Coordinates of C-alpha atoms and ligand atoms in Angstrom, one line a residue:
X160 CA 1.9 83.0 -32.1
X161 CA -0.8 85.0 -30.4
X162 CA 0.6 87.7 -28.2
X163 CA -1.4 88.5 -25.1
X164 CA -2.6 92.1 -25.1
X165 CA -1.5 92.9 -21.6
X166 CA 1.5 91.9 -19.6
X167 CA 2.2 91.4 -15.9
X168 CA 5.5 92.6 -14.5
X169 CA 8.1 90.5 -12.9
X170 CA 8.6 92.2 -9.5
X171 CA 9.4 90.9 -6.1
X172 CA 5.9 91.8 -5.0
X173 CA 4.2 90.1 -7.9
X174 CA 6.3 86.9 -7.2
X175 CA 5.4 87.0 -3.6
X176 CA 1.8 87.3 -4.5
X177 CA 1.8 84.2 -6.7
X178 CA 3.3 82.2 -3.9
X179 CA 0.8 83.4 -1.3
X180 CA -2.5 84.6 -2.8
X181 CA -5.1 82.4 -4.4
X182 CA -6.8 83.5 -7.5
X183 CA -10.2 85.1 -6.7
X184 CA -13.3 82.9 -7.3
X185 CA -14.4 85.3 -10.1
X186 CA -11.1 84.9 -11.9
X187 CA -10.8 82.5 -14.9
X188 CA -8.8 80.0 -12.8
X189 CA -11.2 80.4 -9.9
X190 CA -14.2 79.6 -12.2
X191 CA -12.4 76.6 -13.7
X192 CA -11.7 75.3 -10.2
X193 CA -15.3 75.6 -9.2
X194 CA -16.5 74.0 -12.4
X195 CA -14.2 71.0 -12.1
X196 CA -14.9 70.5 -8.5
X197 CA -18.7 70.6 -9.0
X198 CA -18.9 68.7 -12.2
X199 CA -15.7 67.5 -13.7
X200 CA -17.4 65.4 -16.4
X201 CA -19.5 68.4 -17.4
X202 CA -16.4 70.6 -17.6
X203 CA -14.6 68.0 -19.8
X204 CA -17.7 67.6 -22.0
X205 CA -17.9 71.4 -22.5
X206 CA -14.2 72.2 -23.0
X207 CA -12.8 69.3 -25.0
X208 CA -13.9 70.0 -28.5
X209 CA -11.2 68.1 -30.4
X210 CA -11.7 70.2 -33.5
X211 CA -8.2 69.6 -34.9
X212 CA -7.3 66.1 -35.9
X213 CA -3.8 66.4 -37.4
X214 CA -1.1 66.6 -34.8
X215 CA 0.9 68.8 -37.2
X216 CA -1.9 71.4 -36.9
X217 CA -1.8 71.3 -33.2
X218 CA 2.0 71.6 -33.3
X219 CA 1.6 75.0 -34.8
X220 CA 0.3 76.2 -31.4
X221 CA 3.4 74.9 -29.7
X222 CA 6.0 76.1 -32.0
X223 CA 7.9 78.8 -30.1
X224 CA 11.1 77.7 -28.3
X225 CA 11.7 81.0 -26.5
X226 CA 11.2 81.3 -22.8
X227 CA 9.0 84.3 -22.2
X228 CA 10.7 87.5 -21.2
X229 CA 7.3 89.0 -20.2
X230 CA 5.1 87.3 -17.5
X231 CA 1.5 86.7 -18.3
X232 CA -1.4 87.2 -16.0
X233 CA -2.8 83.9 -14.7
X234 CA -6.2 84.6 -16.2
X235 CA -4.8 85.3 -19.7
X236 CA -2.7 82.2 -19.5
X237 CA -5.7 80.1 -18.4
X238 CA -7.6 81.3 -21.5
X239 CA -4.6 80.3 -23.6
X240 CA -4.6 76.8 -22.0
X241 CA -8.3 76.3 -22.4
X242 CA -8.1 77.3 -26.0
X243 CA -5.0 75.5 -27.2
X244 CA -4.5 72.6 -24.8
X245 CA -7.7 71.5 -23.0
X246 CA -9.9 71.8 -26.1
X247 CA -7.5 69.5 -28.1
X248 CA -6.9 66.9 -25.4
X249 CA -8.4 63.4 -25.3
X250 CA -11.7 62.8 -23.4
X251 CA -10.4 59.8 -21.5
X252 CA -13.4 59.8 -19.2
X253 CA -16.0 59.7 -22.0
X254 CA -18.2 56.6 -21.8
X255 CA -17.9 56.1 -25.5
X256 CA -14.1 56.1 -25.5
X257 CA -13.5 52.4 -25.0
X258 CA -10.1 52.0 -26.7
X259 CA -7.6 52.6 -23.9
X260 CA -6.8 51.7 -20.4
X261 CA -7.3 55.2 -19.1
X262 CA -10.8 55.8 -17.6
X263 CA -13.0 58.2 -15.7
X264 CA -11.9 58.8 -12.1
X265 CA -14.0 59.0 -8.9
X266 CA -15.0 62.6 -7.9
X267 CA -13.2 62.5 -4.6
X268 CA -9.8 62.0 -6.4
X269 CA -9.7 65.6 -7.6
X270 CA -9.7 67.5 -4.2
X271 CA -7.5 64.7 -2.8
X272 CA -5.0 65.2 -5.5
X273 CA -5.0 68.9 -4.7
X274 CA -4.3 68.1 -1.1
X275 CA -1.5 65.8 -2.1
X276 CA 0.1 68.5 -4.3
X277 CA -0.4 71.1 -1.6
X278 CA 1.3 69.0 1.0
X279 CA 4.1 68.3 -1.5
X280 CA 5.7 65.5 0.4
X281 CA 8.7 63.7 -1.0
X282 CA 8.6 59.9 -0.3
X283 CA 12.3 59.5 -0.9
X284 CA 13.0 59.9 2.8
X285 CA 11.2 60.2 6.1
X286 CA 12.5 63.7 6.6
X287 CA 10.3 65.0 3.9
X288 CA 7.3 62.7 4.2
X289 CA 6.9 61.6 7.8
X290 CA 3.4 60.0 8.1
X291 CA 3.4 59.4 4.4
X292 CA 6.2 56.8 4.8
X293 CA 4.2 54.5 7.1
X294 CA 1.1 55.1 5.0
X295 CA 2.9 54.0 1.9
X296 CA 4.3 50.9 3.7
X297 CA 0.7 50.1 4.8
X298 CA -0.5 50.4 1.2
X299 CA 2.2 48.0 0.1
X300 CA 1.1 45.7 2.9
X301 CA -2.5 45.9 1.7
X302 CA -1.6 45.2 -1.9
X303 CA 0.7 42.4 -0.8
X304 CA -2.2 40.9 1.2
X305 CA -4.4 41.1 -1.9
X306 CA -1.9 38.9 -3.8
X307 CA -0.3 36.7 -1.2
X308 CA -2.9 36.6 1.6
X309 CA -0.3 36.0 4.4
X310 CA -1.4 35.9 8.0
X311 CA -1.7 39.1 10.1
X312 CA 1.5 38.4 12.1
X313 CA 3.4 38.3 8.8
X314 CA 2.3 41.9 8.1
X315 CA 2.9 42.9 11.7
X316 CA 6.5 41.6 11.5
X317 CA 7.5 43.0 8.1
X318 CA 5.3 45.9 7.0
X319 CA 7.2 48.6 8.9
X320 CA 10.6 46.9 9.3
X321 CA 13.5 49.1 8.2
X322 CA 15.5 46.4 6.5
X323 CA 12.6 44.9 4.7
X324 CA 9.9 45.9 2.3
X325 CA 6.8 44.1 0.9
X326 CA 7.3 46.0 -2.3
X327 CA 8.0 49.3 -3.9
X328 CA 5.6 52.0 -4.9
X329 CA 6.5 53.6 -8.3
X330 CA 5.2 55.7 -11.2
X331 CA 3.7 52.7 -13.1
X332 CA 4.0 49.3 -14.5
X333 CA 7.1 49.9 -16.5
X334 CA 9.2 51.0 -13.5
X335 CA 7.5 48.2 -11.4
X336 CA 8.6 45.6 -14.0
X337 CA 12.1 47.0 -14.2
X338 CA 12.4 46.9 -10.4
X339 CA 11.2 43.3 -10.2
X340 CA 13.8 42.2 -12.8
X341 CA 16.5 44.3 -11.1
X342 CA 15.9 42.4 -7.9
X343 CA 15.9 39.1 -9.8
X344 CA 19.2 40.0 -11.5
X345 CA 21.0 41.1 -8.4
X346 CA 19.8 38.2 -6.4
X347 CA 20.9 35.7 -9.0
X348 CA 24.3 37.3 -9.5
X349 CA 24.9 38.2 -5.8
X350 CA 28.3 38.5 -4.1
X351 CA 30.1 35.3 -3.4
X352 CA 33.6 34.9 -2.1
X353 CA 35.9 37.6 -3.6
X354 CA 33.2 38.4 -6.2
X355 CA 31.4 41.6 -5.0
X356 CA 28.1 41.0 -6.8
X357 CA 26.7 42.4 -10.1
X358 CA 25.6 45.6 -8.4
X359 CA 29.2 46.6 -7.8
X360 CA 31.2 44.7 -10.4
X361 CA 28.9 44.7 -13.4
X362 CA 27.5 42.2 -15.8
X363 CA 30.7 41.0 -17.4
X364 CA 32.4 40.1 -14.2
X365 CA 29.2 38.5 -12.9
X366 CA 28.7 36.2 -15.9
X367 CA 32.4 35.3 -15.8
X368 CA 32.2 34.5 -12.1
X369 CA 29.1 32.4 -12.3
X370 CA 30.1 30.8 -15.6
X371 CA 26.9 31.6 -17.5
X372 CA 26.9 32.1 -21.3
X373 CA 24.2 34.6 -21.0
X374 CA 20.9 35.6 -19.3
X375 CA 17.4 35.6 -20.7
X376 CA 13.9 36.5 -19.8
X377 CA 11.1 34.2 -21.0
X378 CA 7.6 35.6 -21.6
X379 CA 4.9 34.9 -24.1
X380 CA 4.7 36.7 -27.4
X381 CA 2.0 38.9 -25.8
X382 CA 4.6 40.4 -23.3
X383 CA 4.5 44.1 -22.7
X384 CA 7.3 46.2 -24.3
X385 CA 8.4 47.4 -20.9
X386 CA 10.1 44.0 -20.5
X387 CA 12.4 44.8 -23.4
X388 CA 13.1 48.2 -21.9
X389 CA 14.0 46.4 -18.7
X390 CA 16.3 44.0 -20.4
X391 CA 18.0 46.9 -22.2
X392 CA 18.5 48.9 -19.0
X393 CA 19.7 45.8 -17.0
X394 CA 22.4 45.2 -19.5
X395 CA 21.2 41.9 -20.9
X396 CA 19.8 43.3 -24.1
X397 CA 16.4 43.4 -25.7
X398 CA 17.1 40.3 -27.8
X399 CA 17.5 38.4 -24.5
X400 CA 13.7 38.7 -24.0
X401 CA 12.6 35.4 -25.7
X402 CA 9.0 35.3 -26.8
X403 CA 7.3 31.9 -26.3
X404 CA 4.4 31.1 -28.5
X405 CA 0.9 31.4 -27.3
X406 CA -2.0 29.0 -27.8
X407 CA -5.3 29.7 -29.5
X408 CA -6.4 31.6 -26.3
X409 CA -3.4 33.9 -26.3
X410 CA -1.9 32.2 -23.3
X411 CA 1.7 31.0 -23.1
X412 CA 2.2 27.5 -24.3
X413 CA 3.7 25.8 -21.2
X414 CA 5.1 22.9 -23.1
X415 CA 7.1 25.2 -25.3
X416 CA 8.2 27.2 -22.3
X417 CA 9.5 24.1 -20.5
X418 CA 11.2 22.9 -23.8
X419 CA 12.9 26.3 -24.0
X420 CA 14.1 26.1 -20.4
X421 CA 15.6 22.7 -21.1
X422 CA 17.3 23.9 -24.3
X423 CA 18.8 26.9 -22.6
X424 CA 20.0 24.9 -19.6
X425 CA 21.9 22.6 -22.1
X426 CA 23.5 25.7 -23.6
X427 CA 24.5 27.0 -20.1
X428 CA 22.3 30.1 -20.6
X429 CA 20.6 31.1 -17.4
X430 CA 16.9 32.0 -17.3
X431 CA 16.9 35.2 -15.2
X432 CA 13.1 35.2 -15.0
X433 CA 10.0 33.6 -16.3
X434 CA 7.3 36.3 -16.7
X435 CA 3.6 35.4 -16.6
X436 CA 1.1 37.9 -17.8
X437 CA -2.1 38.4 -15.9
X438 CA -4.1 40.4 -18.4
X439 CA -2.2 41.0 -21.7
X440 CA -2.4 44.5 -23.0
X441 CA -3.9 43.5 -26.3
X442 CA -6.4 40.8 -25.5
X443 CA -6.6 40.7 -21.7
X444 CA -5.9 37.0 -21.4
X445 CA -4.2 35.5 -18.3
X446 CA -1.3 33.0 -18.6
X447 CA -1.6 29.6 -16.8
X448 CA 0.3 31.0 -13.7
X449 CA 0.2 27.9 -11.6
X450 CA 1.8 25.8 -14.3
X451 CA 4.4 28.5 -15.0
X452 CA 5.3 28.6 -11.3
X453 CA 6.0 24.8 -11.5
X454 CA 8.4 25.4 -14.4
X455 CA 10.1 28.3 -12.6
X456 CA 10.6 26.1 -9.6
X457 CA 12.0 23.2 -11.6
X458 CA 14.6 25.5 -13.3
X459 CA 15.1 27.6 -10.2
X460 CA 14.4 30.9 -11.7
X461 CA 12.7 34.0 -10.6
X462 CA 8.9 34.0 -11.4
X463 CA 7.5 37.4 -12.0
X464 CA 3.8 38.1 -12.8
X465 CA 3.0 41.2 -14.8
X466 CA -0.5 42.0 -13.5
X467 CA -0.2 45.7 -14.3
X468 CA -3.6 45.5 -16.0
X469 CA -5.3 42.4 -14.5
X470 CA -4.1 42.5 -10.9
X471 CA -7.1 44.3 -9.6
X472 CA -9.2 41.3 -10.6
X473 CA -8.0 39.9 -7.3
X474 CA -10.5 42.1 -5.5
X475 CA -13.3 40.1 -7.0
X476 CA -14.1 36.9 -5.2
X477 CA -16.1 35.8 -8.2
X478 CA -13.2 36.1 -10.7
X479 CA -10.1 36.0 -8.5
X480 CA -9.5 32.3 -9.5
X481 CA -8.6 33.4 -13.1
X482 CA -5.3 34.5 -11.6
X483 CA -4.7 31.3 -9.6
X484 CA -1.0 30.7 -9.0
X485 CA -0.2 34.4 -8.8
X486 CA 0.5 33.8 -5.1
X487 CA 3.5 31.6 -6.1
X488 CA 5.2 34.5 -7.9
X489 CA 8.4 36.0 -6.4
X490 CA 7.3 39.4 -7.6
X491 CA 4.1 40.9 -9.0
X492 CA 3.4 44.2 -10.8
X493 CA 0.1 46.0 -10.4
X494 CA -0.9 49.4 -11.8
X495 CA -3.2 51.3 -9.5
X496 CA -3.7 53.8 -12.3
X497 CA -5.5 51.2 -14.4
X498 CA -8.3 49.2 -12.9
X499 CA -8.1 50.8 -9.4
X500 CA -9.2 54.2 -10.8
X501 CA -6.3 56.2 -9.4
X502 CA -4.8 58.9 -11.6
X503 CA -1.7 58.1 -13.6
X504 CA 1.6 57.7 -11.7
X505 CA 0.7 54.9 -9.4
X506 CA 2.2 51.4 -9.8
X507 CA 3.4 48.8 -7.3
X508 CA 5.7 45.9 -7.4
X509 CA 5.2 43.4 -4.6
X510 CA 7.7 40.9 -3.3
X511 CA 6.8 37.5 -1.9
X512 CA 9.9 37.6 0.3
X513 CA 10.2 40.8 2.4
X514 CA 14.0 40.7 2.3
X515 CA 14.1 40.8 -1.5
X516 CA 14.8 44.5 -1.6
X517 CA 18.2 44.0 0.2
X518 CA 19.6 43.2 -3.2
X519 CA 18.8 46.6 -4.7
X520 CA 19.6 48.7 -1.6
X521 CA 21.4 51.9 -2.1
X522 CA 22.6 54.2 0.6
X523 CA 23.9 57.8 0.8
X524 CA 25.5 59.6 3.6
X525 CA 23.3 62.6 3.8
X526 CA 20.0 60.7 3.4
X527 CA 19.0 57.1 3.1
X528 CA 21.3 56.1 6.0
X529 CA 21.6 52.4 6.8
X530 CA 18.9 51.3 9.2
X531 CA 16.6 54.3 8.3
X532 CA 13.1 53.6 7.1
X533 CA 13.6 55.8 4.1
X534 CA 11.8 54.3 1.1
X535 CA 14.2 55.8 -1.3
X536 CA 16.9 53.3 -0.4
X537 CA 15.2 50.6 -2.5
X538 CA 13.2 52.5 -5.2
X539 CA 14.5 53.1 -8.6
X540 CA 13.1 56.6 -8.6
X541 CA 14.4 59.3 -6.2
X542 CA 12.0 62.1 -5.4
X543 CA 8.5 60.7 -5.5
X544 CA 5.1 62.3 -4.8
X545 CA 2.6 61.1 -2.2
X546 CA 0.5 59.1 -4.7
X547 CA 0.1 56.3 -2.2
X548 CA -2.4 58.5 -0.4
X549 CA -4.7 58.3 -3.3
X550 CA -4.5 54.5 -3.4
X551 CA -4.9 54.4 0.4
X552 CA -8.0 56.6 0.2
X553 CA -9.5 54.6 -2.7
X554 CA -9.0 51.3 -0.9
X555 CA -10.9 52.8 2.1
X556 CA -13.6 54.7 0.3
X557 CA -14.3 52.1 -2.4
X558 CA -13.3 49.0 -0.3
X559 CA -12.8 45.4 -1.5
X560 CA -16.5 44.8 -2.2
X561 CA -16.7 48.1 -4.1
X562 CA -13.8 47.1 -6.3
X563 CA -15.3 43.7 -6.8
X564 CA -18.4 45.3 -8.1
X565 CA -16.4 47.5 -10.5
X566 CA -14.4 44.5 -11.7
X567 CA -17.4 42.3 -12.1
X568 CA -19.3 45.0 -14.0
X569 CA -16.4 45.5 -16.4
X570 CA -16.0 41.8 -17.2
X571 CA -19.8 41.3 -17.6
X572 CA -20.0 44.4 -19.8
X573 CA -17.3 42.9 -22.0
X574 CA -19.2 39.7 -22.2
X575 CA -22.4 41.6 -23.2
X576 CA -20.5 43.4 -25.9
X577 CA -19.0 40.1 -27.1
X578 CA -22.6 38.7 -27.3
X579 CA -23.9 41.6 -29.4
X580 CA -20.9 41.5 -31.7
X581 CA -21.5 37.7 -32.1
X582 CA -25.2 38.3 -32.9
X583 CA -24.6 41.1 -35.3
X584 CA -24.6 40.1 -39.0
X585 CA -21.7 42.3 -39.9
X586 CA -19.2 41.9 -37.2
X587 CA -16.8 39.1 -36.2
X588 CA -15.6 38.6 -32.6
X589 CA -11.9 37.8 -32.8
X590 CA -10.9 37.3 -29.1
X591 CA -13.5 36.5 -26.4
X592 CA -13.1 38.5 -23.2
X593 CA -11.5 36.8 -20.2
X594 CA -11.1 40.1 -18.4
X595 CA -12.8 43.2 -19.8
X596 CA -10.8 43.3 -23.1
X597 CA -11.9 42.0 -26.4
X598 CA -11.0 42.3 -30.1
X599 CA -13.3 42.2 -33.1
X600 CA -13.6 43.4 -36.7
X601 CA -16.2 44.5 -39.2
X602 CA -17.0 41.8 -41.7
X603 CA -20.1 42.1 -43.8
X604 CA -22.4 39.1 -43.8
X605 CA -21.6 38.1 -47.4
X606 CA -17.9 38.2 -46.8
X607 CA -18.4 36.1 -43.6
X608 CA -20.0 33.5 -45.8
X609 CA -17.2 33.7 -48.3
X610 CA -14.6 33.3 -45.5
X611 CA -16.4 30.3 -44.2
X612 CA -16.3 28.8 -47.8
X613 CA -12.5 29.4 -47.9
X614 CA -12.1 27.6 -44.6
X615 CA -14.1 24.6 -45.9
X616 CA -12.3 24.4 -49.2
X617 CA -8.9 25.2 -47.8
X618 CA -8.5 28.2 -50.1
X619 CA -5.8 29.9 -48.1
X620 CA -4.9 32.3 -50.9
X621 CA -8.4 33.9 -51.1
X622 CA -8.7 33.9 -47.3
X623 CA -5.4 35.8 -47.0
X624 CA -6.6 38.3 -49.6
X625 CA -9.9 38.8 -47.9
X626 CA -8.2 39.3 -44.5
X627 CA -5.8 41.8 -46.0
X628 CA -8.7 44.0 -47.3
X629 CA -10.7 43.5 -44.1
X630 CA -7.7 44.8 -42.2
X631 CA -7.6 47.9 -44.4
X632 CA -11.3 48.4 -43.9
X633 CA -10.9 48.0 -40.1
X634 CA -8.1 50.6 -40.1
X635 CA -10.2 52.9 -42.2
X636 CA -13.2 52.7 -39.8
X637 CA -11.0 53.1 -36.8
X638 CA -9.3 56.2 -38.1
X639 CA -12.6 57.8 -39.3
X640 CA -14.2 57.1 -35.9
X641 CA -11.4 58.8 -34.1
X642 CA -11.5 61.7 -36.5
X643 CA -15.3 62.2 -36.1
X644 CA -14.5 62.2 -32.3
X645 CA -17.8 61.0 -30.9
X646 CA -16.3 57.6 -29.8
X647 CA -13.0 55.8 -29.8
X648 CA -12.0 52.2 -30.2
X649 CA -8.3 51.3 -30.6
X650 CA -6.8 48.9 -33.1
X651 CA -4.0 46.4 -33.0
X652 CA -2.5 43.6 -35.1
X653 CA -2.6 40.1 -33.7
X654 CA -2.1 36.5 -34.8
X655 CA -5.4 34.7 -35.0
X656 CA -5.3 31.0 -34.6
X657 CA -8.7 30.5 -36.4
X658 CA -7.0 31.8 -39.6
X659 CA -3.8 29.7 -39.3
X660 CA -2.0 32.2 -37.1
X661 CA -2.3 35.0 -39.7
X662 CA -1.6 38.5 -38.4
X663 CA -4.7 40.6 -38.7
X664 CA -5.7 44.1 -37.9
X665 CA -8.6 44.2 -35.4
X666 CA -10.5 46.6 -33.2
X667 CA -9.5 46.5 -29.5
X668 CA -11.8 47.6 -26.7
X669 CA -11.2 47.9 -23.0
X670 CA -14.5 48.1 -21.0
X671 CA -13.1 49.5 -17.7
X672 CA -15.0 52.8 -17.7
X673 CA -17.8 52.4 -15.1
X674 CA -19.8 55.1 -17.0
X675 CA -20.0 53.1 -20.3
X676 CA -23.5 51.8 -20.7
X677 CA -25.0 49.1 -22.9
X678 CA -26.5 51.7 -25.2
X679 CA -23.0 53.3 -25.7
X680 CA -21.9 49.9 -27.0
X681 CA -24.8 49.6 -29.4
X682 CA -24.2 53.1 -30.7
X683 CA -20.5 52.4 -31.3
X684 CA -21.4 49.4 -33.5
X685 CA -24.0 51.4 -35.3
X686 CA -21.5 54.2 -36.0
X687 CA -18.9 51.7 -37.3
X688 CA -21.5 50.2 -39.7
X689 CA -22.2 53.7 -41.1
X690 CA -18.5 54.5 -41.3
X691 CA -17.8 51.3 -43.2
X692 CA -20.2 52.4 -45.9
X693 CA -18.0 55.6 -46.4
X694 CA -15.2 53.4 -47.6
X695 CA -15.1 53.8 -51.4
X696 CA -12.5 51.2 -52.1
X697 CA -12.3 48.4 -49.5
X698 CA -16.0 47.7 -48.9
X699 CA -17.0 47.6 -52.6
X700 CA -13.9 45.4 -53.3
X701 CA -15.0 43.0 -50.6
X702 CA -18.6 42.9 -51.8
X703 CA -17.5 42.3 -55.4
X704 CA -15.4 39.4 -54.4
X705 CA -18.4 38.0 -52.4
X706 CA -20.7 38.4 -55.4
X707 CA -18.4 36.8 -58.0
X708 CA -17.8 33.6 -56.0
Ligands
LIG208 C1 0.1 49.0 -18.8 C2 1.0 47.8 -18.7 C3 2.4 47.9 -18.4 C4 3.1 49.3 -18.3 O1 2.6 50.1 -17.3 P1 2.8 51.7 -17.4 O2 2.0 52.0 -16.1 O3 2.2 52.1 -18.6 O4 4.3 51.9 -17.2 C5 3.1 46.8 -18.3 N1 2.5 45.6 -18.5 C6 1.2 45.4 -18.8 C7 0.6 44.1 -18.9 C8 0.4 46.6 -18.9 O5 -0.9 46.4 -19.2

């Protein structure tokens, strides 16, 4: 551990100073503030050096568990943070980092976030948030409108009604999904006669009262892991999330879904919710939502759509129809911190029926009194920041047509990337983009020819062997690329219908960063070709197999 050379002193005066006085513009923190407000991207480019790759090396900088007995000067500490933390963080805004869902942010977000933190409002109750409460309700109304497109008088009636809510603002898609399924559970197992409802009597009494053998959630095998967390927390257990097979386009097979519903009904197991995915995390595909809504209606179960990633597509008049049927969902999750370019910590769950939240209402005497407009009475989280302000500002500053442009650009960039992968001799496109995600892998031309032969002759053994080595090569390239640090593509393992449903390791890209250019995409493929040649085992092995045959 490096010990700072000089120490501040903990005195009442010093403490008063840190609460009241800003750092001077010439101080280290003052200079950082200027730099990030004038040119955030430049600051990130200059300061993120990512020189250490192994997390265990970085851990050595964060090894001391003792709380300091000696205060540090702000400037000294800032040097420490720049050196140990900022330099080794991930450049999520970089145009050549196309492996994750975290992107560059608009410049106005930074000062706005500072204002939000400065105001330090707590949305749990009106007392500590005042105008932020109606603002958040309006944001929920706007997002509800994006999905359900109700008439103006619907919003005039419900948006600010104390006993109703059009949704809940939360920290992200996980909490949004939990909230949606919480509502579904409490609504299904509500009070009846002498039974006080699951929220008071618990799952065992509820199942006994209603005579169900169990509760399950049905979702395609591409469902996000947050659904399993939800099932765990809601007491029905992770194994009660039943994965329904997908078709060759990674969309849920509705025939299999309906079949499962029939079978469960015969066993007296109740389907708590059918979950449609609008933009799967791995491949970005959208389930046939309209058809799923029909099935949910037939079996009278809650229909939830997890549009954490893809929900923002609704801003685009051109591509909105990909999500057709979403307006029939009882609840919808959308992450503003994904394709709405708001910083992390902004998710919403929306409810078709404004009285849905009555089933999860909680009251306390000192706050959240009945009849108050406190948002905390129906949110899972208690104290919450004023993140809704950032969504509100983005909706106004970017506007619907602006978001449409961003969404359209992303989808069309993904289509462009797919086309250059397709045309390239040494790459194979695995999943075509429906939204702005796609998967692919490096397959040298000779090996592609051999794979094609295997398919023709039905030589599944050799095909499996090739795919195994190709998977290792993909992993090798992906890791090397991340270590070199110029660009980043993620990897995942998915079943590929073209190869008989074999699970394969593939590159995964998300093209949501507006700063990513076509030339960035060409560079990434070129770099991957070079990195492949560094492989001393897998590539020669593959080429040998291709030559022998
Ligand atoms: C990102 C994502 C989630 C989880 O959202 P968090 O904001 O990470 O909690 C859930 N479902 C889907 C489809 C997602 O893409």
